[in-house]
CSV table of C-alpha atoms and ligand atoms in Angstrom, one decimal:
chain,number,residue,atom,x,y,z
A,9,UNK,CA,-81.1,-43.6,-85.5
A,10,UNK,CA,-78.5,-40.9,-86.5
A,11,UNK,CA,-78.9,-37.5,-84.9
A,12,UNK,CA,-77.1,-34.3,-85.9
A,13,UNK,CA,-76.5,-33.1,-82.4
A,14,UNK,CA,-76.7,-35.8,-79.8
A,15,UNK,CA,-79.3,-35.2,-77.1
A,16,UNK,CA,-78.4,-35.9,-73.5
A,17,UNK,CA,-80.2,-38.0,-71.0
A,18,UNK,CA,-80.1,-37.8,-67.2
A,19,UNK,CA,-81.6,-40.6,-65.1
A,20,UNK,CA,-82.1,-40.6,-61.3
A,21,UNK,CA,-83.2,-43.9,-59.7
A,22,UNK,CA,-85.1,-44.6,-56.5
A,23,UNK,CA,-86.2,-48.0,-55.1
A,24,UNK,CA,-84.7,-51.5,-55.3
A,25,UNK,CA,-82.1,-53.2,-57.5
A,26,UNK,CA,-84.8,-54.0,-60.1
A,27,UNK,CA,-85.0,-50.3,-60.7
A,28,UNK,CA,-81.2,-49.9,-60.8
A,29,UNK,CA,-81.0,-52.6,-63.5
A,30,UNK,CA,-83.9,-51.0,-65.4
A,31,UNK,CA,-82.2,-47.6,-65.4
A,32,UNK,CA,-78.8,-49.0,-66.4
A,33,UNK,CA,-80.3,-50.9,-69.3
A,34,UNK,CA,-82.6,-48.1,-70.4
A,35,UNK,CA,-79.6,-45.8,-70.6
A,36,UNK,CA,-77.8,-48.4,-72.6
A,37,UNK,CA,-80.7,-48.7,-75.0
A,38,UNK,CA,-80.9,-44.9,-75.3
A,39,UNK,CA,-77.2,-44.6,-75.9
A,40,UNK,CA,-77.5,-47.2,-78.8
A,41,UNK,CA,-80.3,-45.0,-80.1
A,42,UNK,CA,-77.9,-42.0,-80.3
A,43,UNK,CA,-78.3,-40.2,-76.9
A,44,UNK,CA,-75.5,-39.3,-74.6
A,45,UNK,CA,-75.6,-39.7,-70.8
A,46,UNK,CA,-75.6,-36.4,-68.8
A,47,UNK,CA,-74.0,-36.2,-65.3
A,48,UNK,CA,-76.4,-33.4,-64.1
A,49,UNK,CA,-80.0,-32.6,-64.8
A,50,UNK,CA,-79.2,-29.1,-65.9
A,51,UNK,CA,-77.2,-30.4,-68.8
A,52,UNK,CA,-79.8,-32.9,-70.0
A,53,UNK,CA,-82.5,-32.7,-72.7
A,54,UNK,CA,-84.3,-35.7,-71.4
A,55,UNK,CA,-84.8,-36.0,-67.6
A,56,UNK,CA,-85.9,-39.4,-66.3
A,57,UNK,CA,-86.9,-40.2,-62.7
A,58,UNK,CA,-87.3,-43.9,-62.0
A,59,UNK,CA,-89.6,-44.2,-59.0
A,60,UNK,CA,-90.6,-46.6,-56.2
A,61,UNK,CA,-94.0,-47.0,-54.5
A,62,UNK,CA,-93.3,-49.7,-52.0
A,63,UNK,CA,-93.9,-47.3,-49.1
A,64,UNK,CA,-95.5,-43.8,-49.1
A,65,UNK,CA,-92.1,-42.3,-48.1
A,66,UNK,CA,-90.3,-43.8,-51.0
A,67,UNK,CA,-93.0,-42.6,-53.4
A,68,UNK,CA,-92.8,-39.1,-52.0
A,69,UNK,CA,-89.0,-39.0,-52.4
A,70,UNK,CA,-89.3,-39.8,-56.1
A,71,UNK,CA,-92.1,-37.4,-56.8
A,72,UNK,CA,-90.4,-34.7,-54.6
A,73,UNK,CA,-87.2,-35.0,-56.6
A,74,UNK,CA,-89.0,-34.7,-59.9
A,75,UNK,CA,-90.8,-31.6,-58.6
A,76,UNK,CA,-87.5,-30.1,-57.4
A,77,UNK,CA,-86.4,-30.1,-61.1
A,78,UNK,CA,-89.6,-28.3,-62.3
A,79,UNK,CA,-87.7,-25.0,-62.7
A,80,UNK,CA,-85.6,-26.6,-65.4
A,81,UNK,CA,-88.7,-27.2,-67.6
A,82,UNK,CA,-88.6,-25.6,-71.0
A,83,UNK,CA,-90.1,-26.4,-74.4
A,84,UNK,CA,-87.1,-28.4,-75.4
A,85,UNK,CA,-86.7,-30.5,-72.3
A,86,UNK,CA,-88.7,-33.7,-71.8
A,87,UNK,CA,-89.6,-34.8,-68.3
A,88,UNK,CA,-90.2,-38.6,-67.8
A,89,UNK,CA,-91.5,-40.4,-64.8
A,90,UNK,CA,-90.9,-44.2,-65.0
A,91,UNK,CA,-91.0,-47.1,-62.6
A,92,UNK,CA,-93.5,-48.3,-60.0
A,93,UNK,CA,-95.1,-45.0,-59.3
A,94,UNK,CA,-95.8,-44.6,-63.0
A,95,UNK,CA,-97.6,-48.0,-63.0
A,96,UNK,CA,-99.6,-47.2,-59.9
A,97,UNK,CA,-101.0,-43.8,-60.9
A,98,UNK,CA,-100.6,-43.6,-64.7
A,99,UNK,CA,-102.8,-40.9,-66.2
A,100,UNK,CA,-103.3,-39.1,-62.8
A,101,UNK,CA,-99.7,-38.1,-62.9
A,102,UNK,CA,-99.9,-36.1,-66.1
A,103,UNK,CA,-103.1,-34.5,-64.8
A,104,UNK,CA,-101.5,-33.5,-61.4
A,105,UNK,CA,-98.0,-32.6,-62.7
A,106,UNK,CA,-98.4,-30.5,-65.9
A,107,UNK,CA,-94.6,-30.5,-66.5
A,108,UNK,CA,-94.5,-34.3,-67.0
A,109,UNK,CA,-94.4,-35.3,-70.7
A,110,UNK,CA,-94.0,-39.1,-70.4
A,111,UNK,CA,-95.1,-41.7,-67.9
A,112,UNK,CA,-93.9,-45.3,-68.4
A,113,UNK,CA,-94.4,-48.4,-66.2
A,114,UNK,CA,-91.5,-50.9,-65.8
A,115,UNK,CA,-93.3,-53.4,-68.1
A,116,UNK,CA,-93.4,-50.9,-71.0
A,117,UNK,CA,-89.8,-49.8,-70.8
A,118,UNK,CA,-88.7,-51.9,-73.8
A,119,UNK,CA,-90.9,-49.5,-75.9
A,120,UNK,CA,-89.4,-46.4,-74.3
A,121,UNK,CA,-87.5,-45.0,-77.3
A,122,UNK,CA,-90.7,-45.0,-79.4
A,123,UNK,CA,-92.7,-43.4,-76.6
A,124,UNK,CA,-90.0,-40.8,-76.2
A,125,UNK,CA,-90.1,-40.0,-79.9
A,126,UNK,CA,-93.9,-39.3,-79.5
A,127,UNK,CA,-93.2,-37.0,-76.5
A,128,UNK,CA,-90.5,-35.2,-78.5
A,129,UNK,CA,-93.2,-34.4,-81.1
A,130,UNK,CA,-95.3,-32.8,-78.4
A,131,UNK,CA,-97.6,-35.5,-77.2
A,132,UNK,CA,-98.1,-36.3,-73.5
A,133,UNK,CA,-97.6,-40.0,-73.3
A,134,UNK,CA,-98.9,-42.4,-70.7
A,135,UNK,CA,-97.8,-46.1,-71.1
A,136,UNK,CA,-98.8,-48.4,-68.2
A,137,UNK,CA,-99.5,-52.1,-67.7
A,138,UNK,CA,-97.4,-54.9,-69.0
A,139,UNK,CA,-96.9,-54.4,-72.7
A,140,UNK,CA,-95.2,-57.3,-74.5
A,141,UNK,CA,-91.9,-58.8,-73.2
A,142,UNK,CA,-91.0,-57.0,-70.0
A,143,UNK,CA,-87.2,-57.5,-70.0
A,144,UNK,CA,-84.7,-54.9,-71.2
A,145,UNK,CA,-81.9,-56.9,-72.9
A,146,UNK,CA,-79.5,-54.0,-73.4
A,147,UNK,CA,-76.3,-54.3,-71.4
A,148,UNK,CA,-74.4,-51.2,-70.3
A,149,UNK,CA,-70.8,-50.7,-71.5
A,150,UNK,CA,-68.7,-52.1,-68.7
A,151,UNK,CA,-65.4,-50.5,-67.7
A,152,UNK,CA,-63.4,-52.4,-65.0
A,153,UNK,CA,-66.6,-53.6,-63.4
A,154,UNK,CA,-66.4,-56.6,-61.1
A,155,UNK,CA,-70.1,-56.8,-60.2
A,156,UNK,CA,-73.2,-57.1,-62.3
A,157,UNK,CA,-76.9,-57.8,-61.6
A,158,UNK,CA,-79.4,-59.3,-63.9
A,159,UNK,CA,-83.1,-60.2,-63.8
A,160,UNK,CA,-84.1,-63.8,-63.7
A,161,UNK,CA,-87.8,-63.0,-63.1
A,162,UNK,CA,-89.9,-60.0,-63.2
A,163,UNK,CA,-93.1,-59.2,-61.3
A,164,UNK,CA,-94.6,-61.3,-58.5
A,165,UNK,CA,-97.7,-63.4,-58.2
A,166,UNK,CA,-97.7,-63.6,-54.4
A,167,UNK,CA,-100.0,-60.7,-53.4
A,168,UNK,CA,-98.8,-60.4,-49.8
A,169,UNK,CA,-101.6,-58.3,-48.4
A,170,UNK,CA,-99.5,-55.1,-47.8
A,171,UNK,CA,-97.5,-55.1,-51.0
A,172,UNK,CA,-97.9,-53.0,-54.1
A,173,UNK,CA,-95.3,-54.8,-56.2
A,174,UNK,CA,-97.7,-57.3,-58.0
A,175,UNK,CA,-99.7,-54.2,-59.1
A,176,UNK,CA,-96.7,-52.2,-60.3
A,177,UNK,CA,-94.7,-54.9,-61.9
A,178,UNK,CA,-97.4,-57.4,-62.8
A,179,UNK,CA,-97.4,-61.2,-62.4
A,180,UNK,CA,-94.3,-63.4,-62.3
A,181,UNK,CA,-92.6,-63.8,-65.7
A,182,UNK,CA,-89.4,-65.9,-65.9
A,183,UNK,CA,-86.7,-65.3,-68.4
A,184,UNK,CA,-85.6,-68.3,-70.5
A,185,UNK,CA,-82.6,-70.0,-69.0
A,186,UNK,CA,-80.5,-69.7,-72.1
A,187,UNK,CA,-80.9,-66.0,-72.2
A,188,UNK,CA,-79.7,-65.7,-68.5
A,189,UNK,CA,-76.8,-68.1,-69.0
A,190,UNK,CA,-75.7,-66.3,-72.2
A,191,UNK,CA,-75.9,-62.9,-70.5
A,192,UNK,CA,-73.8,-64.1,-67.6
A,193,UNK,CA,-71.2,-65.5,-70.0
A,194,UNK,CA,-71.2,-62.2,-71.9
A,195,UNK,CA,-70.7,-60.3,-68.6
A,196,UNK,CA,-67.8,-62.5,-67.4
A,197,UNK,CA,-66.1,-62.2,-70.8
A,198,UNK,CA,-66.0,-58.5,-70.1
A,199,UNK,CA,-64.4,-59.0,-66.7
A,200,UNK,CA,-67.4,-59.3,-64.3
A,201,UNK,CA,-66.7,-61.7,-61.5
A,202,UNK,CA,-69.6,-61.3,-59.1
A,203,UNK,CA,-73.1,-62.0,-60.4
A,204,UNK,CA,-76.4,-61.1,-58.6
A,205,UNK,CA,-79.5,-62.9,-59.9
A,206,UNK,CA,-82.6,-60.7,-59.2
A,207,UNK,CA,-86.3,-61.4,-58.8
A,208,UNK,CA,-89.0,-60.5,-56.3
A,209,UNK,CA,-89.2,-64.2,-55.4
A,210,UNK,CA,-86.5,-66.0,-57.3
A,211,UNK,CA,-87.6,-69.4,-55.9
A,212,UNK,CA,-90.6,-69.3,-58.1
A,213,UNK,CA,-88.3,-69.1,-61.2
A,214,UNK,CA,-89.7,-71.4,-63.8
A,215,UNK,CA,-93.2,-71.7,-62.3
A,216,UNK,CA,-94.5,-70.1,-65.6
A,217,UNK,CA,-92.2,-72.1,-67.9
A,218,UNK,CA,-92.6,-75.6,-69.2
A,219,UNK,CA,-91.9,-78.4,-66.6
A,220,UNK,CA,-88.3,-79.1,-65.7
A,221,UNK,CA,-87.3,-75.6,-64.7
A,222,UNK,CA,-86.4,-74.6,-61.2
A,223,UNK,CA,-84.4,-71.9,-59.6
A,224,UNK,CA,-81.8,-74.3,-58.1
A,225,UNK,CA,-81.1,-75.8,-61.6
A,226,UNK,CA,-80.6,-72.3,-62.9
A,227,UNK,CA,-78.3,-71.5,-60.0
A,228,UNK,CA,-76.2,-74.6,-60.7
A,229,UNK,CA,-75.9,-73.8,-64.4
A,230,UNK,CA,-74.8,-70.2,-63.7
A,231,UNK,CA,-72.4,-71.5,-61.1
A,232,UNK,CA,-70.7,-73.7,-63.8
A,233,UNK,CA,-69.7,-70.7,-65.8
A,234,UNK,CA,-66.0,-70.4,-65.4
A,235,UNK,CA,-65.6,-66.6,-65.3
A,236,UNK,CA,-68.0,-66.4,-62.3
A,237,UNK,CA,-66.1,-66.1,-58.9
A,238,UNK,CA,-69.1,-65.3,-56.7
A,239,UNK,CA,-72.8,-65.6,-57.0
A,240,UNK,CA,-75.8,-64.3,-55.0
A,241,UNK,CA,-79.5,-64.1,-55.5
A,242,UNK,CA,-82.3,-61.8,-54.2
A,243,UNK,CA,-85.0,-62.3,-52.9
A,244,UNK,CA,-86.3,-65.5,-51.5
A,245,UNK,CA,-89.7,-66.1,-50.0
A,246,UNK,CA,-89.7,-68.4,-46.9
A,247,UNK,CA,-92.8,-70.3,-48.2
A,248,UNK,CA,-90.9,-71.4,-51.4
A,249,UNK,CA,-87.5,-72.6,-50.1
A,250,UNK,CA,-86.8,-76.2,-51.1
A,251,UNK,CA,-84.2,-78.3,-49.4
A,252,UNK,CA,-82.1,-78.2,-52.6
A,253,UNK,CA,-81.6,-74.5,-52.1
A,254,UNK,CA,-80.3,-75.0,-48.6
A,255,UNK,CA,-78.0,-77.7,-50.0
A,256,UNK,CA,-76.8,-75.3,-52.7
A,257,UNK,CA,-75.4,-73.0,-49.9
A,258,UNK,CA,-73.3,-76.0,-48.8
A,259,UNK,CA,-72.4,-77.5,-52.2
A,260,UNK,CA,-71.8,-74.5,-54.5
A,261,UNK,CA,-68.5,-73.0,-53.5
A,262,UNK,CA,-69.0,-69.8,-55.5
A,263,UNK,CA,-72.4,-69.1,-53.9
A,264,UNK,CA,-72.1,-66.5,-51.1
A,265,UNK,CA,-72.9,-68.2,-47.8
A,266,UNK,CA,-75.5,-65.4,-47.2
A,267,UNK,CA,-79.2,-65.9,-47.2
A,268,UNK,CA,-81.5,-62.9,-47.3
A,269,UNK,CA,-84.8,-64.3,-46.2
A,270,UNK,CA,-87.5,-61.7,-45.3
A,271,UNK,CA,-89.6,-62.8,-42.3
A,272,UNK,CA,-91.7,-59.6,-42.0
A,273,UNK,CA,-93.0,-60.4,-38.5
A,274,UNK,CA,-92.6,-62.8,-35.6
A,275,UNK,CA,-96.3,-63.1,-34.8
A,276,UNK,CA,-98.1,-65.9,-36.6
A,277,UNK,CA,-101.3,-63.9,-36.4
A,278,UNK,CA,-99.7,-61.0,-38.3
A,279,UNK,CA,-98.0,-63.4,-40.8
A,280,UNK,CA,-101.4,-64.8,-41.6
A,281,UNK,CA,-103.0,-61.4,-42.1
A,282,UNK,CA,-100.1,-60.5,-44.4
A,283,UNK,CA,-100.8,-63.6,-46.4
A,284,UNK,CA,-97.3,-64.9,-46.2
A,285,UNK,CA,-98.1,-68.6,-46.2
A,286,UNK,CA,-95.8,-69.6,-43.3
A,287,UNK,CA,-95.8,-69.1,-39.5
A,288,UNK,CA,-93.1,-68.1,-37.1
A,289,UNK,CA,-92.2,-71.7,-36.3
A,290,UNK,CA,-91.9,-72.6,-40.1
A,291,UNK,CA,-89.5,-69.8,-40.4
A,292,UNK,CA,-87.4,-70.8,-37.4
A,293,UNK,CA,-87.2,-74.4,-38.8
A,294,UNK,CA,-85.9,-73.1,-42.0
A,295,UNK,CA,-83.2,-71.1,-40.2
A,296,UNK,CA,-82.2,-74.1,-38.1
A,297,UNK,CA,-82.0,-76.2,-41.2
A,298,UNK,CA,-79.7,-73.9,-43.2
A,299,UNK,CA,-77.5,-73.3,-40.1
A,300,UNK,CA,-77.1,-77.0,-39.5
A,301,UNK,CA,-75.9,-77.5,-43.1
A,302,UNK,CA,-73.8,-74.3,-43.3
A,303,UNK,CA,-73.0,-73.1,-39.8
A,304,UNK,CA,-71.2,-69.9,-41.0
A,305,UNK,CA,-74.0,-68.7,-43.2
A,306,UNK,CA,-75.0,-65.0,-42.7
A,307,UNK,CA,-78.7,-64.5,-42.5
A,308,UNK,CA,-80.4,-61.1,-43.1
A,309,UNK,CA,-84.0,-60.2,-43.2
A,310,UNK,CA,-86.7,-57.6,-43.6
A,311,UNK,CA,-89.3,-56.9,-40.9
A,312,UNK,CA,-92.2,-54.4,-40.8
A,313,UNK,CA,-93.6,-52.6,-37.7
A,314,UNK,CA,-97.0,-51.1,-37.4
A,315,UNK,CA,-99.0,-53.5,-39.6
A,316,UNK,CA,-102.7,-52.7,-39.0
A,317,UNK,CA,-103.4,-55.6,-36.6
A,318,UNK,CA,-100.1,-55.5,-34.8
A,319,UNK,CA,-100.6,-55.2,-31.1
A,320,UNK,CA,-97.8,-54.8,-28.5
A,321,UNK,CA,-97.8,-58.6,-28.0
A,322,UNK,CA,-97.3,-59.2,-31.7
A,323,UNK,CA,-94.5,-56.7,-31.8
A,324,UNK,CA,-92.9,-58.5,-28.8
A,325,UNK,CA,-93.0,-61.7,-30.8
A,326,UNK,CA,-91.1,-60.1,-33.6
A,327,UNK,CA,-88.5,-59.0,-31.0
A,328,UNK,CA,-88.3,-62.5,-29.6
A,329,UNK,CA,-87.8,-63.9,-33.1
A,330,UNK,CA,-85.0,-61.3,-33.8
A,331,UNK,CA,-83.3,-62.3,-30.6
A,332,UNK,CA,-83.7,-66.0,-31.3
A,333,UNK,CA,-82.4,-65.9,-34.9
A,334,UNK,CA,-79.7,-63.4,-34.4
A,335,UNK,CA,-79.6,-62.1,-37.9
A,336,UNK,CA,-76.4,-60.7,-39.2
A,337,UNK,CA,-78.3,-57.6,-40.4
A,338,UNK,CA,-81.9,-56.5,-40.6
A,339,UNK,CA,-83.9,-54.0,-42.6
A,340,UNK,CA,-86.8,-52.6,-40.5
A,341,UNK,CA,-89.7,-50.7,-42.2
A,342,UNK,CA,-92.6,-48.8,-40.9
A,343,UNK,CA,-95.8,-50.1,-42.5
A,344,UNK,CA,-97.5,-47.8,-44.9
A,345,UNK,CA,-100.8,-48.6,-46.6
A,346,UNK,CA,-100.6,-48.9,-50.3
A,347,UNK,CA,-103.4,-48.2,-52.8
A,348,UNK,CA,-105.1,-51.2,-54.2
A,349,UNK,CA,-103.6,-53.7,-51.7
A,350,UNK,CA,-105.8,-56.0,-49.5
A,351,UNK,CA,-104.4,-54.6,-46.3
A,352,UNK,CA,-105.3,-51.0,-47.3
A,353,UNK,CA,-108.9,-51.8,-46.2
A,354,UNK,CA,-107.8,-52.0,-42.6
A,355,UNK,CA,-106.5,-48.4,-42.7
A,356,UNK,CA,-103.5,-47.4,-40.7
A,357,UNK,CA,-104.5,-47.7,-37.1
A,358,UNK,CA,-101.1,-47.9,-35.5
A,359,UNK,CA,-100.0,-44.3,-34.7
A,360,UNK,CA,-96.8,-42.8,-36.1
A,361,UNK,CA,-95.4,-42.5,-32.5
A,362,UNK,CA,-96.0,-46.2,-31.8
A,363,UNK,CA,-94.4,-47.2,-35.2
A,364,UNK,CA,-91.4,-44.9,-34.5
A,365,UNK,CA,-90.9,-46.5,-31.0
A,366,UNK,CA,-91.2,-50.1,-32.3
A,367,UNK,CA,-88.8,-49.2,-35.2
A,368,UNK,CA,-86.3,-47.7,-32.8
A,369,UNK,CA,-86.5,-50.6,-30.3
A,370,UNK,CA,-86.0,-53.2,-32.9
A,371,UNK,CA,-83.1,-51.3,-34.6
A,372,UNK,CA,-81.3,-50.9,-31.3
A,373,UNK,CA,-81.6,-54.6,-30.6
A,374,UNK,CA,-80.3,-55.5,-34.0
A,375,UNK,CA,-77.4,-53.0,-33.8
A,376,UNK,CA,-76.1,-54.8,-30.7
A,377,UNK,CA,-76.5,-58.2,-32.4
A,378,UNK,CA,-74.8,-57.0,-35.6
A,379,UNK,CA,-71.9,-55.5,-33.6
A,380,UNK,CA,-71.4,-58.7,-31.6
A,381,UNK,CA,-71.6,-60.7,-34.8
A,382,UNK,CA,-68.9,-58.7,-36.6
A,383,UNK,CA,-66.6,-58.5,-33.5
A,384,UNK,CA,-66.5,-62.3,-33.4
A,385,UNK,CA,-64.8,-62.3,-36.9
A,386,UNK,CA,-61.8,-60.2,-35.7
A,387,UNK,CA,-58.7,-62.3,-36.0
A,388,UNK,CA,-60.1,-64.6,-38.6
A,389,UNK,CA,-58.7,-65.1,-42.1
A,390,UNK,CA,-61.3,-64.6,-44.9
A,391,UNK,CA,-61.1,-65.2,-48.6
A,392,UNK,CA,-62.1,-61.8,-50.1
A,393,UNK,CA,-63.2,-61.0,-53.6
A,394,UNK,CA,-61.9,-57.5,-54.4
A,395,UNK,CA,-64.7,-55.4,-55.8
A,396,UNK,CA,-63.1,-52.1,-56.3
A,397,UNK,CA,-60.4,-49.8,-55.1
A,398,UNK,CA,-61.1,-46.6,-53.2
A,399,UNK,CA,-61.0,-43.2,-54.8
A,400,UNK,CA,-57.5,-42.5,-53.6
A,401,UNK,CA,-56.4,-46.0,-54.6
A,402,UNK,CA,-55.0,-46.7,-51.1
A,403,UNK,CA,-57.7,-49.2,-50.0
A,404,UNK,CA,-59.5,-52.0,-51.6
A,405,UNK,CA,-63.1,-52.9,-50.9
A,406,UNK,CA,-64.0,-56.6,-51.1
A,407,UNK,CA,-66.5,-59.2,-49.9
A,408,UNK,CA,-66.0,-62.3,-47.7
A,409,UNK,CA,-67.4,-65.7,-48.8
A,410,UNK,CA,-70.3,-64.8,-46.4
A,411,UNK,CA,-70.9,-61.5,-48.3
A,412,UNK,CA,-69.6,-59.1,-45.7
A,413,UNK,CA,-67.9,-55.9,-46.8
A,414,UNK,CA,-64.1,-55.6,-45.9
A,415,UNK,CA,-61.9,-52.6,-46.4
A,416,UNK,CA,-58.1,-53.2,-46.5
A,417,UNK,CA,-55.0,-51.7,-47.9
A,418,UNK,CA,-53.8,-53.1,-51.2
A,419,UNK,CA,-52.8,-52.6,-54.8
A,420,UNK,CA,-55.5,-51.9,-57.4
A,421,UNK,CA,-54.4,-54.8,-59.6
A,422,UNK,CA,-56.0,-57.1,-57.1
A,423,UNK,CA,-59.4,-55.9,-58.3
A,424,UNK,CA,-61.5,-58.8,-59.5
A,425,UNK,CA,-59.3,-61.4,-57.7
A,426,UNK,CA,-59.8,-63.4,-54.6
A,427,UNK,CA,-57.2,-62.8,-51.8
A,428,UNK,CA,-56.8,-63.9,-48.2
A,429,UNK,CA,-57.4,-61.1,-45.7
A,430,UNK,CA,-57.1,-61.1,-42.0
A,431,UNK,CA,-59.9,-59.2,-40.2
A,432,UNK,CA,-58.3,-56.7,-37.7
A,433,UNK,CA,-61.4,-54.7,-36.6
A,434,UNK,CA,-65.1,-54.4,-36.9
A,435,UNK,CA,-67.0,-51.1,-37.6
A,436,UNK,CA,-70.8,-51.0,-38.1
A,437,UNK,CA,-71.5,-52.7,-41.4
A,438,UNK,CA,-67.8,-52.9,-42.3
A,439,UNK,CA,-64.9,-55.1,-41.5
A,440,UNK,CA,-61.3,-53.7,-41.6
A,441,UNK,CA,-58.6,-56.1,-42.7
A,442,UNK,CA,-55.0,-56.5,-43.6
A,443,UNK,CA,-53.4,-58.6,-46.3
A,444,UNK,CA,-49.7,-59.0,-47.0
A,445,UNK,CA,-49.7,-55.4,-48.2
A,446,UNK,CA,-50.1,-53.9,-44.8
A,447,UNK,CA,-52.6,-53.4,-42.0
A,448,UNK,CA,-55.5,-51.0,-41.8
A,449,UNK,CA,-56.2,-49.8,-38.3
A,450,UNK,CA,-59.5,-48.3,-37.1
A,451,UNK,CA,-58.1,-44.8,-36.8
A,452,UNK,CA,-56.8,-44.9,-40.3
A,453,UNK,CA,-60.3,-45.8,-41.4
A,454,UNK,CA,-61.8,-42.6,-40.0
A,455,UNK,CA,-59.6,-40.5,-42.3
A,456,UNK,CA,-59.9,-42.8,-45.4
A,457,UNK,CA,-62.4,-42.1,-48.1
A,458,UNK,CA,-63.5,-45.5,-49.2
B,508,SAH,N1,-90.0,-59.4,-52.8
B,508,SAH,C1,-89.4,-59.1,-51.6
B,508,SAH,C2,-89.7,-57.8,-51.0
B,508,SAH,C3,-89.9,-56.6,-51.8
B,508,SAH,S1,-90.3,-55.1,-51.0
B,508,SAH,C4,-89.9,-60.1,-50.6
B,508,SAH,O1,-91.0,-60.7,-50.7
B,508,SAH,O2,-89.2,-60.2,-49.6
B,508,SAH,C5,-89.0,-55.0,-49.8
B,508,SAH,C6,-89.5,-54.9,-48.4
B,508,SAH,O3,-90.3,-53.8,-48.2
B,508,SAH,C7,-90.4,-56.0,-47.9
B,508,SAH,O4,-89.7,-57.2,-47.5
B,508,SAH,C8,-91.2,-55.4,-46.8
B,508,SAH,O5,-90.5,-55.6,-45.6
B,508,SAH,C9,-91.2,-53.9,-47.1
B,508,SAH,N2,-92.6,-53.5,-47.5
B,508,SAH,C10,-93.3,-53.9,-48.6
B,508,SAH,N3,-94.5,-53.3,-48.6
B,508,SAH,C11,-94.5,-52.5,-47.5
B,508,SAH,C12,-95.5,-51.6,-47.0
B,508,SAH,N4,-96.7,-51.4,-47.5
B,508,SAH,N5,-95.1,-50.8,-45.9
B,508,SAH,C13,-93.9,-51.0,-45.3
B,508,SAH,N6,-93.0,-51.8,-45.8
B,508,SAH,C14,-93.3,-52.6,-46.8
B,509,SF4,FE1,-94.4,-58.1,-52.4
B,509,SF4,FE2,-94.8,-60.4,-51.3
B,509,SF4,FE3,-94.2,-60.4,-53.8
B,509,SF4,FE4,-92.4,-59.8,-52.0
B,509,SF4,S1,-93.4,-61.8,-52.3
B,509,SF4,S2,-92.8,-58.6,-53.9
B,509,SF4,S3,-93.5,-58.8,-50.4
B,509,SF4,S4,-96.1,-59.6,-52.9
B,510,F3S,FE1,-90.1,-50.1,-55.2
B,510,F3S,FE2,-91.0,-51.2,-57.4
B,510,F3S,FE3,-88.7,-52.1,-56.3
B,510,F3S,S1,-92.2,-50.5,-55.7
B,510,F3S,S2,-89.1,-51.8,-54.1
B,510,F3S,S3,-89.0,-50.1,-57.1
B,510,F3S,S4,-90.3,-53.3,-57.4
């Protein structure tokens, strides 16, 4: 589509990596259709907010941001709300927010340019549900980019009792293997070295395809692609982890030795009410199994506090599990009831004060575990993939084979390469290192802008 004067698009994204990839690809599609990206909302003709509804707080942030732009509304400017909040509330959004012109669920994004054309003609457009094929295939223009993420599945068919995702993104749909492999090859031909395979529960990859597909087979095939230096996947569900996946951590050298395995709770009673399909001892067996195969593996997880039936005793079981597993890092969320989910019928009986206390207690415990974990790495040599250089080009940011971030001094031309780095100090969530180019001390770090 040729336009006389190119219109500009601004996108702000909330939520998970799925939304990041959606936004990146939507912008790529719009650029192909003749639009230009805008750096700031004030300069844009089309304002798009990509939203998340996983918790009430995330939802409020997205909607609050869109409302904060309301003063920019004029007859020529189109306001679009896309993403999970769009799926969840659809028509209600255009009724409640008169300045919104276009509401579009993630599953309908491939139709976005046509929907936008309707909105530009003056219609108020609401597109929810799944539409046809839910994957955006358009890849962004890459410039010196070492990392890239791509979807292997969309949606989720698990229906954990607290979770809105199956309602906002629909049931599991797997992408054909050839499409994924071709996309990875294309990305590596443009210089990408680190690939992240994304799905809500990647282990179910292929469950909706003809027999013979499995996530581990896909992983092995992507691992074979010569341009790939490092590989990771997100997210796994503990009920669907086959032994082959644990062996992959041992046997696929390019796969980060990092397993993100959300446990959600340490109480089997709560896990049952969440509909997770495993109990605390199943989870611990899985952790022991992966550690016995790959002792250095870093394990991270998600837990929730304040689920409706969570009593003090249940919370203490979560603390005990966190102490026992000693995660490298942990994301802790306060439960919030989500419309349409099974758990919403139990209300929200745990008070905000109790949730806040449980949240704080668990974070403090985890912070001390994480600190001890990182401190143990000081003095070790790690093979680091350099992801990017810092703004002032004095430092490089890279990742160890266990997917930990390392900042160290070095030349920009190392970007995209793997280099040995000695760990000299540990900061929260960041290791400081030195390679032959020199040493980075903790006090230098405080003045460096990474
Ligand atoms: N597919 C991923 C999780 C996606 S949501 C998985 O199954 O692990 C990311 C995290 O948000 C979840 O792991 C959970 O800890 C948290 N979460 C999901 N729904 C929530 C809710 N209603 N309240 C609070 N946290 C929630
Ligand atoms: Fe939500 Fe459960 Fe699916 Fe994860 S596995 S997206 S928590 S329903
Ligand atoms: Fe949020 Fe949707 Fe991702 S609800 S966490 S943006 S799948």
